[in-house]
Amino acid sequence: MGRTVQVLLVEDSETHAALLSQALESPGGRVAVRVARSLAEARSVLGGFTPDLAIVDLCLPDGQGTELLPPEGEEGAFPVVIMTGHGDEGVAVEAIKAGALDYVVKTPASLAEMPHVVERALREWTQVTERRRAEEALRQSEERFRSFFESAASGMAIISPEGRALRVNPTFCRLSGYSEPEALEKNILEVTHPDDREETRRLYDEIRADRRRVVDYEKRYLCKDGSVTWGRATVAGVFGTDGALSYFAANVQDITERKETEEALRLSEERFRTVFNNAAAGMVTLSTEGRFLEANEAFCRFIGYSREDLLSLRVPDITHPDDQEKTAENYRVLGSGQSRAIDYQKSFLRRDGSTVWGHVSVAAVPGADGLPLYYVGLVQDITESKRVQDQIRESKQMLQLVLDYIPQRVFWKDRDSVYLGGNRNFARAAGVEAPQDLVGKTDYDLPWRREEADFFRECDRRVMESDAPELHIIEPQLQASGKQAWLDTSKVPLHDGEGRVVGVLGTFEDFTERKRAEEALVEANRELDAFVYTVSHDLRTPLTPIIGYAEVLQETCRDRLDEQSLDCLAEIENQGRRMLALMEDLLVLAKVGHVQRPAEPVDLGAVVAEVLVGMGSLLAEAGVAVERHSLPGLRVPKTLLAQVFDNLIGNAVRYAGAEGASLEVGGERTGAMVRFFVRDHGPGIPAGERERVFEVFFRGTEGKKVQGTGVGLATIQKIARCYGGRAWLEETPGGGCTFWVEMEDAPATGQEPQGGG
């Protein structure tokens, strides 16, 4: 179990403070909450206490909660989550700008979810602080490079792919006799002795061709005054992520005196001394008894001792107790002559008692008898990398903890569909005691049926071979408990550092109860449609003679009936025809969803053309013009599409048509979805009625002025939903309505998505 998370809760409401404390303080003691009622009390608490997280109410009795936000980057800063009783996007933005990590509106749901908010905030804060550390480390690294480059004892130059100097250090200028501006005007061959130019050209060409990344050779340089200097050149090619050469990095050591006279040895020794003293890594020389003879500034900074202090110490004096035995054994190997060099990692005790880690390389300098005269050691500070490694290990542990407590079942496999791991929920479903018991097993070792295991592995194969995820796979599974479950599974390919597929990661959710509820709902809707169809059909039968008798009586008894009686007969006929139209619309509504998709896409433009031909007289009478835009094809039955356009265009003409008015019809495709519109420029629909226009029988204010049943738009909505879409209404800019209908363009006979465990 990790350490206790210290949370400062600043909340003036006793009720909210109690609810939040109860939600945050788990029985295991993972979270400890300290409560402050005001800004003043919070500041007093913060005077001797730095929380891991502060949850602060925005409005406090003595000021705004944002006043507690610590300045960014300040020592001892902590993450702050701001709360308020009312959702206000502007307040949230200002709080985040002021430095808050998150913003929460106080609701019963958000108070209950506060442990998750705390976990998320702490995780984000860790990422923020790690990023700041990384940026600081990068800055320091760049500063060290500049310092090393400028103060290096050897000549250093950055050279373009064409061989021109881009940057030189002072040592290179001294070596060549050129000033920095003069050196930057030179090509590498111009400062190379004629006898060495061909070899230099050849070696640089090998780096350009990526046959070699580094060359190390001796050559002569032509100095500005015409003299010749010998140098040992180490040239490395630096390549970009695209594989192209970015530049050459050259390090040149002056070996003129070493090559020509005994003085060269002295100069070489001096250069070593310069490197020793200015190296970024710690360097030391040691006696065979382990006593310090010399130490450079970098090592002194690393260990926290001065040079003078180190000269009175031995290696065991600065070695951590846990590494004493290992260090002593390594020096015994060196002292016996069994090895000339050792290389290992160890922990050191600094003067202030803190612990640092170093990568140690120690070489023995032998005498004439082959035994060591003294040792030379190089120590690289790896404290930060060890810290990062520890954080990675902790992150892995945290990830496993998260995986074990999420409701989904999670698993991962290698290229052969052999399980590499999973979370606790998956282990329980698979009938094993712990996730580690899954490792090395296949689906055939688990309680699935043989055909299910085959099915799962085939899905694994498809995902890995196609290098593409398969999401929301609906599949059955017989679990270890004997329960026949329905799963919603998703699988994605796993890649190594070079992008190769090395396995598959899967998650699934048991939605058995939801599927049963959906099936029950489908059955209920089916029964309801059948009932509506039967009732509408049976009621339509007696309406025909009622309408007929009313017509006959109006014709045959016109001379014998008074005007009131004739009006009654006319109303009987009118209401009968209205009910007949209603029955017809209800029959159409009940039959939606029982028609199969066509094998080929239907031409929507042709459907609209046919509908407009049928409406010719209506359009002519209203004086309405229809402007047609492009329309994509769609695999939906033509009869239903005609019903949709007939309703939408007919409504637009009846409700919004006016002499000289125009209608627009068009559509577009977005992936698998096709959507189309009918736009008018009429009086529009009141805002309060727009959400209800797709309800059965709803006609609205304007609808009462025009003959209709109130079923047409409900039928359109049902058709759209049956084919994976929806219908909605938008206001036309400048006045009027735009009705949109969206449907999925699925194949005529689609198969259920497939996948596996």
mmCIF file of N, CA and C in Angstrom, residues 169 175 434 457 476 613 634 673 686 713 727 752:
data_model
loop_
_atom_site.group_PDB
_atom_site.id
_atom_site.type_symbol
_atom_site.label_atom_id
_atom_site.label_comp_id
_atom_site.label_asym_id
_atom_site.label_seq_id
_atom_site.Cartn_x
_atom_site.Cartn_y
_atom_site.Cartn_z
ATOM 1 N N ASN A 169 34.988 25.888 -31.535
ATOM 2 C CA ASN A 169 35.263 26.373 -30.187
ATOM 3 C C ASN A 169 36.603 27.103 -30.153
ATOM 4 N N LEU A 175 44.148 26.172 -32.387
ATOM 5 C CA LEU A 175 44.873 25.122 -33.103
ATOM 6 C C LEU A 175 45.136 25.530 -34.550
ATOM 7 N N ALA A 434 -5.223 -15.692 -9.724
ATOM 8 C CA ALA A 434 -4.562 -14.395 -9.810
ATOM 9 C C ALA A 434 -4.153 -14.134 -11.254
ATOM 10 N N ARG A 457 -9.228 -16.703 -31.096
ATOM 11 C CA ARG A 457 -7.892 -16.699 -31.698
ATOM 12 C C ARG A 457 -7.930 -16.206 -33.143
ATOM 13 N N PRO A 476 -20.675 -14.154 -27.562
ATOM 14 C CA PRO A 476 -21.045 -14.924 -26.368
ATOM 15 C C PRO A 476 -19.802 -15.537 -25.728
ATOM 16 N N VAL A 613 -42.324 15.013 -59.413
ATOM 17 C CA VAL A 613 -43.289 14.789 -60.491
ATOM 18 C C VAL A 613 -44.670 14.552 -59.910
ATOM 19 N N LEU A 634 -27.648 5.763 -51.315
ATOM 20 C CA LEU A 634 -27.885 5.276 -49.951
ATOM 21 C C LEU A 634 -28.591 3.936 -50.023
ATOM 22 N N MET A 673 -21.936 7.490 -42.986
ATOM 23 C CA MET A 673 -23.209 8.166 -42.764
ATOM 24 C C MET A 673 -23.549 9.071 -43.949
ATOM 25 N N PRO A 686 -42.032 27.933 -34.065
ATOM 26 C CA PRO A 686 -41.663 28.547 -32.777
ATOM 27 C C PRO A 686 -40.646 27.702 -32.030
ATOM 28 N N LEU A 713 -43.930 13.321 -39.619
ATOM 29 C CA LEU A 713 -42.576 13.539 -39.098
ATOM 30 C C LEU A 713 -42.166 12.440 -38.130
ATOM 31 N N ALA A 727 -33.365 12.141 -37.209
ATOM 32 C CA ALA A 727 -33.875 13.316 -37.914
ATOM 33 C C ALA A 727 -33.923 14.475 -36.930
ATOM 34 N N GLU A 752 -22.759 -9.860 -38.036
ATOM 35 C CA GLU A 752 -22.393 -9.326 -36.727
ATOM 36 C C GLU A 752 -20.879 -9.167 -36.658
#
